[in-house]
Tab-separated table of C-alpha atoms in Angstrom:
chain	number	residue	atom	x	y	z
A	1	MET	CA	0.000	0.000	0.000
A	2	THR	CA	1.385	3.425	-0.904
A	3	GLN	CA	1.780	6.151	1.690
A	4	GLY	CA	-1.012	8.163	0.058
A	5	ALA	CA	-3.494	5.412	0.885
A	6	HIS	CA	-3.162	6.029	4.635
A	7	HIS	CA	-5.869	8.666	4.864
A	8	THR	CA	-7.677	7.865	8.123
A	9	PRO	CA	-8.333	11.284	9.726
A	10	GLY	CA	-7.946	9.910	13.252
A	11	ARG	CA	-4.323	8.850	12.819
A	12	ARG	CA	-3.351	12.161	11.324
A	13	THR	CA	-5.098	14.309	13.887
A	14	VAL	CA	-3.720	12.315	16.805
A	15	LEU	CA	-0.230	12.981	15.507
A	16	GLY	CA	-1.008	16.679	15.233
A	17	ALA	CA	-2.438	16.734	18.731
A	18	ALA	CA	0.543	14.892	20.146
A	19	VAL	CA	2.935	17.491	18.824
A	20	LEU	CA	0.850	20.582	19.530
A	21	GLY	CA	-0.623	19.455	22.818
A	22	SER	CA	2.569	19.954	24.824
A	23	ALA	CA	5.066	22.723	25.335
A	24	ALA	CA	8.020	20.735	24.023
A	25	VAL	CA	8.683	18.147	21.350
A	26	GLY	CA	9.118	14.588	22.565
A	27	LEU	CA	6.520	14.450	25.347
A	28	PRO	CA	4.080	11.508	25.627
A	29	VAL	CA	1.514	10.860	22.927
A	30	ALA	CA	-1.992	12.279	23.021
A	31	THR	CA	-4.427	11.113	25.679
A	32	GLN	CA	-7.533	9.102	24.822
A	33	ALA	CA	-9.666	12.232	25.253
A	34	THR	CA	-7.454	14.095	22.806
A	35	ALA	CA	-7.619	11.175	20.392
A	36	GLN	CA	-11.409	11.197	20.512
A	37	ALA	CA	-11.424	14.947	19.811
A	38	ALA	CA	-9.027	14.302	16.954
A	39	GLU	CA	-11.434	11.823	15.390
A	40	ARG	CA	-13.933	14.703	15.183
A	41	GLY	CA	-11.377	16.768	13.270
A	42	THR	CA	-9.963	18.871	16.105
A	43	ALA	CA	-6.742	18.838	18.081
A	44	ASP	CA	-6.001	20.398	21.445
A	45	ARG	CA	-3.004	22.621	22.145
A	46	GLY	CA	-3.322	21.734	25.847
A	47	PRO	CA	-5.899	21.585	28.659
A	48	ALA	CA	-6.419	25.351	28.622
A	49	GLY	CA	-5.159	26.053	25.120
A	50	PRO	CA	-7.178	26.938	22.019
A	51	ARG	CA	-8.418	24.248	19.673
A	52	LEU	CA	-7.199	23.908	16.118
A	53	PRO	CA	-8.892	21.677	13.526
A	54	VAL	CA	-6.778	19.157	11.641
A	55	PRO	CA	-6.149	19.244	8.735
A	56	THR	CA	-5.745	22.948	9.313
A	57	ILE	CA	-6.674	25.457	6.604
A	58	VAL	CA	-4.286	28.407	6.554
A	59	GLY	CA	-5.380	31.542	4.711
A	60	HIS	CA	-2.245	32.273	2.684
A	61	ARG	CA	-1.648	36.023	2.952
A	62	GLY	CA	-5.313	36.104	3.936
A	63	ALA	CA	-7.801	35.195	1.205
A	64	SER	CA	-5.384	36.327	-1.478
A	65	GLY	CA	-7.299	34.550	-4.230
A	66	TYR	CA	-10.070	37.115	-3.737
A	67	ARG	CA	-8.447	40.284	-2.358
A	68	PRO	CA	-5.026	41.933	-2.712
A	69	GLU	CA	-2.694	39.990	-0.447
A	70	HIS	CA	-1.587	41.114	3.004
A	71	THR	CA	-4.325	43.663	3.490
A	72	LEU	CA	-6.787	43.859	6.342
A	73	GLY	CA	-9.457	43.188	3.722
A	74	SER	CA	-7.755	39.938	2.722
A	75	TYR	CA	-7.276	38.856	6.338
A	76	GLN	CA	-10.870	39.683	7.257
A	77	LEU	CA	-12.289	37.783	4.298
A	78	ALA	CA	-10.205	34.701	5.128
A	79	LEU	CA	-11.438	34.816	8.707
A	80	ASP	CA	-15.051	35.327	7.625
A	81	MET	CA	-14.752	32.374	5.248
A	82	GLY	CA	-13.712	30.232	8.197
A	83	ALA	CA	-9.948	29.852	7.696
A	84	HIS	CA	-8.474	28.336	10.825
A	85	VAL	CA	-5.279	30.409	10.677
A	86	ILE	CA	-4.362	33.661	8.900
A	87	GLU	CA	-0.834	34.177	7.534
A	88	GLN	CA	1.331	37.297	7.587
A	89	ASP	CA	4.813	37.923	6.158
A	90	LEU	CA	6.905	40.539	7.941
A	91	VAL	CA	9.445	43.036	6.613
A	92	PRO	CA	10.721	46.207	8.329
A	93	THR	CA	10.469	49.877	7.506
A	94	LYS	CA	13.434	52.227	7.663
A	95	ASP	CA	12.439	53.256	11.182
A	96	GLY	CA	12.071	49.690	12.406
A	97	HIS	CA	8.337	48.987	12.229
A	98	LEU	CA	7.240	45.533	11.077
A	99	VAL	CA	4.786	45.638	8.183
A	100	CYS	CA	2.938	42.903	6.315
A	101	ARG	CA	4.272	42.350	2.803
A	102	HIS	CA	5.337	39.163	1.113
A	103	GLU	CA	8.528	40.892	0.020
A	104	ASN	CA	10.366	44.055	0.911
A	105	ASP	CA	10.167	44.900	-2.803
A	106	ILE	CA	6.786	46.667	-2.912
A	107	THR	CA	6.817	47.534	-6.614
A	108	ALA	CA	4.112	45.026	-7.565
A	109	THR	CA	1.987	45.183	-4.412
A	110	THR	CA	1.543	48.943	-3.914
A	111	ASP	CA	0.995	52.042	-6.023
A	112	VAL	CA	4.463	53.376	-5.166
A	113	ALA	CA	5.320	53.811	-8.860
A	114	ASP	CA	2.491	56.359	-9.122
A	115	HIS	CA	4.028	58.602	-6.437
A	116	PRO	CA	6.429	61.081	-8.069
A	117	GLU	CA	7.756	62.100	-4.656
A	118	PHE	CA	9.263	58.612	-4.323
A	119	ALA	CA	10.661	58.263	-7.838
A	120	GLY	CA	14.184	58.743	-6.502
A	121	ARG	CA	13.808	55.787	-4.135
A	122	ARG	CA	13.753	53.294	-7.003
A	123	THR	CA	16.967	51.325	-6.802
A	124	THR	CA	18.635	47.992	-7.464
A	125	LYS	CA	19.545	45.701	-4.584
A	126	SER	CA	20.764	42.174	-4.012
A	127	VAL	CA	18.395	40.384	-1.636
A	128	ASP	CA	19.450	36.858	-0.710
A	129	GLY	CA	21.657	36.756	-3.783
A	130	VAL	CA	18.943	37.905	-6.191
A	131	SER	CA	19.225	41.245	-7.993
A	132	LEU	CA	15.988	43.256	-7.761
A	133	THR	CA	15.078	46.687	-9.072
A	134	GLY	CA	12.210	48.566	-7.487
A	135	TRP	CA	11.130	50.184	-4.241
A	136	PHE	CA	11.885	48.578	-0.875
A	137	THR	CA	10.262	48.922	2.550
A	138	GLU	CA	13.569	49.479	4.308
A	139	ASP	CA	13.949	52.763	2.381
A	140	PHE	CA	10.641	54.178	3.696
A	141	THR	CA	9.567	55.354	7.110
A	142	LEU	CA	6.263	53.995	8.307
A	143	ALA	CA	4.647	57.408	7.793
A	144	GLU	CA	5.814	57.416	4.177
A	145	LEU	CA	4.731	53.836	3.583
A	146	LYS	CA	1.266	54.661	4.900
A	147	THR	CA	0.771	57.151	2.048
A	148	LEU	CA	0.796	54.185	-0.369
A	149	ARG	CA	-2.140	51.927	-1.233
A	150	ALA	CA	-2.051	48.169	-1.737
A	151	LYS	CA	-2.882	46.553	-5.066
A	152	GLU	CA	-3.163	43.109	-6.635
A	153	ARG	CA	0.227	41.451	-7.231
A	154	ILE	CA	-0.735	39.271	-10.226
A	155	PRO	CA	-3.481	41.200	-12.063
A	156	GLY	CA	-3.122	39.128	-15.210
A	157	THR	CA	-4.231	36.016	-13.329
A	158	ARG	CA	-6.546	37.620	-10.778
A	159	ARG	CA	-8.223	40.355	-12.756
A	160	HIS	CA	-11.207	40.484	-10.413
A	161	ASN	CA	-8.904	41.390	-7.517
A	162	THR	CA	-7.965	44.653	-9.210
A	163	LEU	CA	-11.409	45.950	-8.250
A	164	TYR	CA	-9.964	46.404	-4.770
A	165	ASP	CA	-6.751	48.173	-5.801
A	166	GLY	CA	-6.202	51.208	-3.604
A	167	ARG	CA	-8.798	50.254	-1.015
A	168	TRP	CA	-6.366	49.385	1.795
A	169	THR	CA	-3.019	50.570	3.105
A	170	VAL	CA	-0.073	48.362	4.041
A	171	PRO	CA	-0.835	47.114	7.571
A	172	THR	CA	1.677	47.009	10.371
A	173	PHE	CA	1.938	43.760	12.282
A	174	GLU	CA	0.837	45.591	15.408
A	175	GLU	CA	-2.345	46.630	13.578
A	176	VAL	CA	-2.911	42.989	12.660
A	177	LEU	CA	-2.394	41.912	16.255
A	178	ARG	CA	-4.941	44.484	17.422
A	179	TRP	CA	-7.335	43.327	14.692
A	180	ALA	CA	-6.887	39.695	15.745
A	181	ASP	CA	-7.447	40.575	19.411
A	182	GLU	CA	-10.632	42.468	18.559
A	183	GLN	CA	-11.948	39.723	16.290
A	184	GLY	CA	-11.153	37.154	18.941
A	185	ARG	CA	-13.182	39.041	21.528
A	186	ARG	CA	-16.118	39.353	19.123
A	187	ARG	CA	-16.052	35.663	18.221
A	188	GLY	CA	-15.307	34.340	21.687
A	189	ARG	CA	-12.271	32.403	20.520
A	190	PRO	CA	-8.686	33.238	19.598
A	191	VAL	CA	-7.808	34.210	16.042
A	192	TRP	CA	-4.823	32.130	14.987
A	193	LEU	CA	-1.945	33.771	13.133
A	194	TYR	CA	0.914	32.269	11.102
A	195	THR	CA	3.727	34.812	10.974
A	196	GLU	CA	6.860	34.664	8.821
A	197	THR	CA	10.152	36.501	9.141
A	198	LYS	CA	11.232	37.401	5.607
A	199	HIS	CA	14.938	37.616	4.690
A	200	PRO	CA	16.046	37.810	8.352
A	201	THR	CA	19.784	37.523	7.634
A	202	TYR	CA	19.579	40.290	5.038
A	203	PHE	CA	17.713	42.626	7.390
A	204	ARG	CA	20.012	41.880	10.314
A	205	SER	CA	22.922	42.976	8.118
A	206	LEU	CA	21.133	46.337	7.761
A	207	GLY	CA	20.673	46.718	11.517
A	208	LEU	CA	16.966	45.855	11.216
A	209	GLY	CA	16.843	42.496	12.988
A	210	LEU	CA	13.344	41.054	12.825
A	211	GLU	CA	13.255	38.583	15.684
A	212	GLU	CA	13.702	40.981	18.594
A	213	ARG	CA	11.086	43.354	17.190
A	214	LEU	CA	8.683	40.487	16.619
A	215	ALA	CA	9.225	39.032	20.085
A	216	LYS	CA	8.524	42.408	21.694
A	217	LEU	CA	5.168	42.646	19.916
A	218	LEU	CA	4.287	39.063	20.771
A	219	ARG	CA	4.945	39.672	24.454
A	220	ARG	CA	2.898	42.865	24.362
A	221	HIS	CA	-0.094	41.007	22.941
A	222	GLY	CA	0.268	37.815	24.975
A	223	ARG	CA	1.263	35.607	22.048
A	224	ASP	CA	4.653	34.600	23.383
A	225	ARG	CA	3.623	31.368	25.128
A	226	ALA	CA	3.813	27.741	24.014
A	227	ASP	CA	0.017	27.593	23.888
A	228	SER	CA	-0.445	30.933	22.104
A	229	ALA	CA	-2.631	30.928	18.995
A	230	ILE	CA	0.257	31.616	16.642
A	231	PHE	CA	2.919	29.867	14.593
A	232	LEU	CA	6.224	31.581	13.783
A	233	GLN	CA	7.781	30.545	10.476
A	234	SER	CA	10.882	31.230	8.410
A	235	PHE	CA	12.844	29.811	5.501
A	236	GLU	CA	15.956	30.461	7.582
A	237	PRO	CA	16.300	27.918	10.402
A	238	SER	CA	18.532	30.289	12.376
A	239	SER	CA	15.644	32.756	12.605
A	240	ILE	CA	13.440	30.128	14.266
A	241	GLN	CA	16.317	29.192	16.564
A	242	ARG	CA	16.742	32.842	17.526
A	243	LEU	CA	13.008	33.246	18.147
A	244	ALA	CA	12.978	30.095	20.291
A	245	LYS	CA	15.362	31.836	22.683
A	246	LEU	CA	13.128	34.915	22.889
A	247	VAL	CA	9.589	33.477	23.090
A	248	ASP	CA	7.918	30.110	23.574
A	249	SER	CA	5.564	30.481	20.598
A	250	PRO	CA	5.744	27.385	18.364
A	251	GLY	CA	8.138	27.689	15.433
A	252	VAL	CA	7.944	26.176	11.950
A	253	VAL	CA	10.839	25.795	9.506
A	254	LEU	CA	9.828	26.448	5.907
A	255	LEU	CA	11.441	24.266	3.261
A	256	ASP	CA	12.008	25.355	-0.314
A	257	ALA	CA	12.521	23.093	-3.329
A	258	ALA	CA	14.680	19.988	-3.177
A	259	GLY	CA	18.357	20.730	-3.636
A	260	THR	CA	18.162	24.366	-2.535
A	261	ARG	CA	19.966	25.806	0.493
A	262	PRO	CA	18.523	28.236	3.035
A	263	TRP	CA	20.120	31.656	2.674
A	264	ASP	CA	21.443	31.661	6.234
A	265	PHE	CA	23.177	28.344	5.494
A	266	LYS	CA	24.886	29.918	2.482
A	267	VAL	CA	26.033	32.901	4.534
A	268	ALA	CA	27.296	30.671	7.344
A	269	GLY	CA	28.967	28.191	5.006
A	270	ASP	CA	26.679	25.351	6.092
A	271	PRO	CA	26.734	22.845	3.206
A	272	ARG	CA	23.380	21.239	4.025
A	273	THR	CA	20.531	21.487	1.541
A	274	VAL	CA	16.792	20.947	1.837
A	275	ASP	CA	17.483	17.321	0.915
A	276	ASP	CA	19.456	16.980	4.144
A	277	LEU	CA	16.767	18.713	6.196
A	278	VAL	CA	13.953	16.418	5.011
A	279	ALA	CA	15.977	13.309	5.839
A	280	PRO	CA	15.276	11.744	9.252
A	281	ALA	CA	18.441	13.220	10.786
A	282	GLY	CA	17.570	16.688	9.492
A	283	LEU	CA	14.022	16.453	10.794
A	284	LYS	CA	15.319	15.360	14.196
A	285	TRP	CA	17.558	18.441	14.226
A	286	ILE	CA	14.628	20.713	13.329
A	287	ALA	CA	12.548	19.096	16.087
A	288	SER	CA	15.158	20.132	18.651
A	289	TYR	CA	14.005	23.766	18.389
A	290	ALA	CA	10.827	23.861	16.239
A	291	ARG	CA	7.380	22.311	16.318
A	292	GLY	CA	6.762	21.818	12.627
A	293	ILE	CA	7.833	22.138	9.018
A	294	GLY	CA	6.276	23.986	6.106
A	295	PRO	CA	7.482	22.221	2.951
A	296	THR	CA	6.663	23.181	-0.581
A	297	LEU	CA	3.979	20.830	-1.922
A	298	ASP	CA	6.467	19.184	-4.285
A	299	LEU	CA	8.359	17.820	-1.271
A	300	VAL	CA	5.162	16.005	-0.241
A	301	ILE	CA	4.153	14.746	-3.702
A	302	PRO	CA	6.641	15.395	-6.515
A	303	LYS	CA	5.462	16.013	-10.062
A	304	ASP	CA	6.569	13.936	-12.996
A	305	GLY	CA	7.962	15.253	-16.251
A	306	THR	CA	4.483	16.176	-17.499
A	307	GLY	CA	3.614	18.156	-14.369
A	308	LYS	CA	1.279	15.494	-12.982
A	309	LEU	CA	1.417	14.269	-9.400
A	310	GLY	CA	3.628	11.262	-8.765
A	311	GLU	CA	3.908	9.116	-5.644
A	312	PRO	CA	4.126	10.727	-2.182
A	313	THR	CA	7.534	10.925	-0.551
A	314	PRO	CA	8.156	9.615	2.992
A	315	LEU	CA	8.373	13.189	4.301
A	316	VAL	CA	5.045	13.260	6.157
A	317	ARG	CA	5.718	9.905	7.798
A	318	ASP	CA	9.253	10.870	8.771
A	319	ALA	CA	8.212	14.294	10.088
A	320	HIS	CA	5.495	12.723	12.234
A	321	ALA	CA	8.045	10.237	13.551
A	322	ALA	CA	10.105	13.243	14.650
A	323	ARG	CA	6.945	14.681	16.270
A	324	LEU	CA	6.709	17.567	13.826
A	325	VAL	CA	3.495	18.859	12.251
A	326	VAL	CA	3.487	19.297	8.475
A	327	HIS	CA	1.857	22.370	6.898
A	328	PRO	CA	2.833	22.505	3.191
A	329	TYR	CA	2.324	25.466	0.837
A	330	THR	CA	0.554	26.645	-1.378
A	331	LEU	CA	-2.638	25.304	-2.984
A	332	ARG	CA	-4.285	27.739	-5.392
A	333	ASN	CA	-7.416	27.171	-7.455
A	334	GLU	CA	-6.164	28.524	-10.783
A	335	ASN	CA	-4.981	26.147	-13.500
A	336	ALA	CA	-1.639	27.936	-13.664
A	337	PHE	CA	-0.801	26.757	-10.153
A	338	LEU	CA	-2.369	23.275	-10.097
A	339	PRO	CA	-0.688	19.989	-10.995
A	340	ALA	CA	-1.320	19.179	-14.662
A	341	ASP	CA	-3.730	16.321	-13.892
A	342	PHE	CA	-6.053	18.708	-12.055
A	343	ARG	CA	-6.199	21.491	-14.650
A	344	ARG	CA	-9.422	22.041	-16.544
A	345	GLY	CA	-9.480	23.788	-19.894
A	346	THR	CA	-6.747	25.954	-21.371
A	347	ASP	CA	-7.233	29.259	-19.537
A	348	PRO	CA	-4.426	29.506	-16.947
A	349	ALA	CA	-6.501	31.938	-14.871
A	350	ALA	CA	-9.576	29.663	-14.775
A	351	PHE	CA	-10.233	27.437	-11.784
A	352	GLY	CA	-9.278	23.801	-12.162
A	353	ASP	CA	-10.095	20.764	-10.015
A	354	ALA	CA	-8.785	22.210	-6.756
A	355	PHE	CA	-10.984	19.798	-4.796
A	356	GLY	CA	-9.260	16.826	-6.358
A	357	ALA	CA	-5.811	18.275	-5.736
A	358	LEU	CA	-6.617	19.085	-2.105
A	359	THR	CA	-7.873	15.558	-1.522
A	360	ALA	CA	-4.672	14.097	-2.968
A	361	TYR	CA	-2.587	16.144	-0.555
A	362	PHE	CA	-4.864	15.457	2.431
A	363	GLU	CA	-4.476	11.721	1.772
A	364	THR	CA	-0.742	11.956	2.447
A	365	GLY	CA	-1.466	12.690	6.113
A	366	ILE	CA	-0.484	16.364	6.176
A	367	ASP	CA	-1.643	18.304	9.232
A	368	GLY	CA	-2.722	21.369	7.280
A	369	ILE	CA	-2.237	23.337	4.089
A	370	PHE	CA	-1.718	26.918	2.982
A	371	THR	CA	-4.209	28.127	0.388
A	372	ASP	CA	-5.152	31.339	-1.393
A	373	HIS	CA	-8.785	30.141	-1.488
A	374	PRO	CA	-9.828	29.154	2.058
A	375	ASP	CA	-13.467	28.529	1.139
A	376	THR	CA	-12.529	25.840	-1.376
A	377	ALA	CA	-10.075	24.180	1.004
A	378	LEU	CA	-12.623	24.170	3.825
A	379	LEU	CA	-15.194	22.409	1.634
A	380	ALA	CA	-12.584	19.867	0.523
A	381	ARG	CA	-11.591	19.314	4.139
A	382	ALA	CA	-15.208	18.792	5.199
A	383	ASP	CA	-15.626	16.126	2.519
A	384	PHE	CA	-12.370	14.458	3.517
A	385	VAL	CA	-12.917	14.183	7.266
A	386	SER	CA	-16.495	12.958	6.803
A	387	ARG	CA	-15.578	9.976	4.630
């Protein structure tokens, strides 16, 4: 029997509960009560901690399939749709405020190019070894950045999202924390966040270290505990290690494509690649300071030469053996982003069989998934756990 055939929800959710239900990796497995809750599609973070359904649906940059990403409008829509967790990516401003953008290059996600007063800020930089030309958050004060308006990043694919161009500003992470606190009070339950440090080594070299600023905000808003309704994530393992020394919030190491190396490894001369990190020894090392991994979907099920899904890798099994949760990224509804066997028609911007793709990934035993379309993923999840 292939790994993908092991799709019993109970087994998967018990594993998630075992990892998340204690303050440290390696504690005893879930109790019978937790296992019974898991069979109903929920997992406990602890006796007094918030509950998180498994498989978990993470609103990737909010509901970015329907609103410009990383805006309060995108976050609110994802929450209203029922996403279990809402994601933010953090980059700093020149004066040290953390703001929510997927990249520090804001050329494609704001109207900065329409502001003649900032024309002179356009520049070329090397960020993590990649040459980029545009406008960057670290060259703007927060007051200056707040004069800009957010817009859709990929208008050619998501033309309907352009309706909302200019409606929202770039939010600070503190604004998001206040929003989450307020929404939590209204709903009578915590609003979960999934927060990423972007390019932490690069920003530390500029004197704009992310981790200390993030930890300060987490402590201020009571999200610095092991049972806090938040995950902290980064593609740089050293950033999660640094955060683990500052707060007890659970950390997740993001994993890029096979064969690549995290940027902090390159800077430090560490020869390990993602291939090493997804091996049992690498996962055991990650588990010594983190609570989960966020692999690209291709590390869970690789594609063949035609772009169709192949056989699942042992990653989910091995990560669970190391007591790590697995939250891969990113499932999008559009044909352009789906495996070839789940595309429908020839329009790359049209929706394909996202339900089929989601089911294929759920069957591998993942504990959750990032998606630009939370409503679709929630329906697919409901079908899956009810089988």
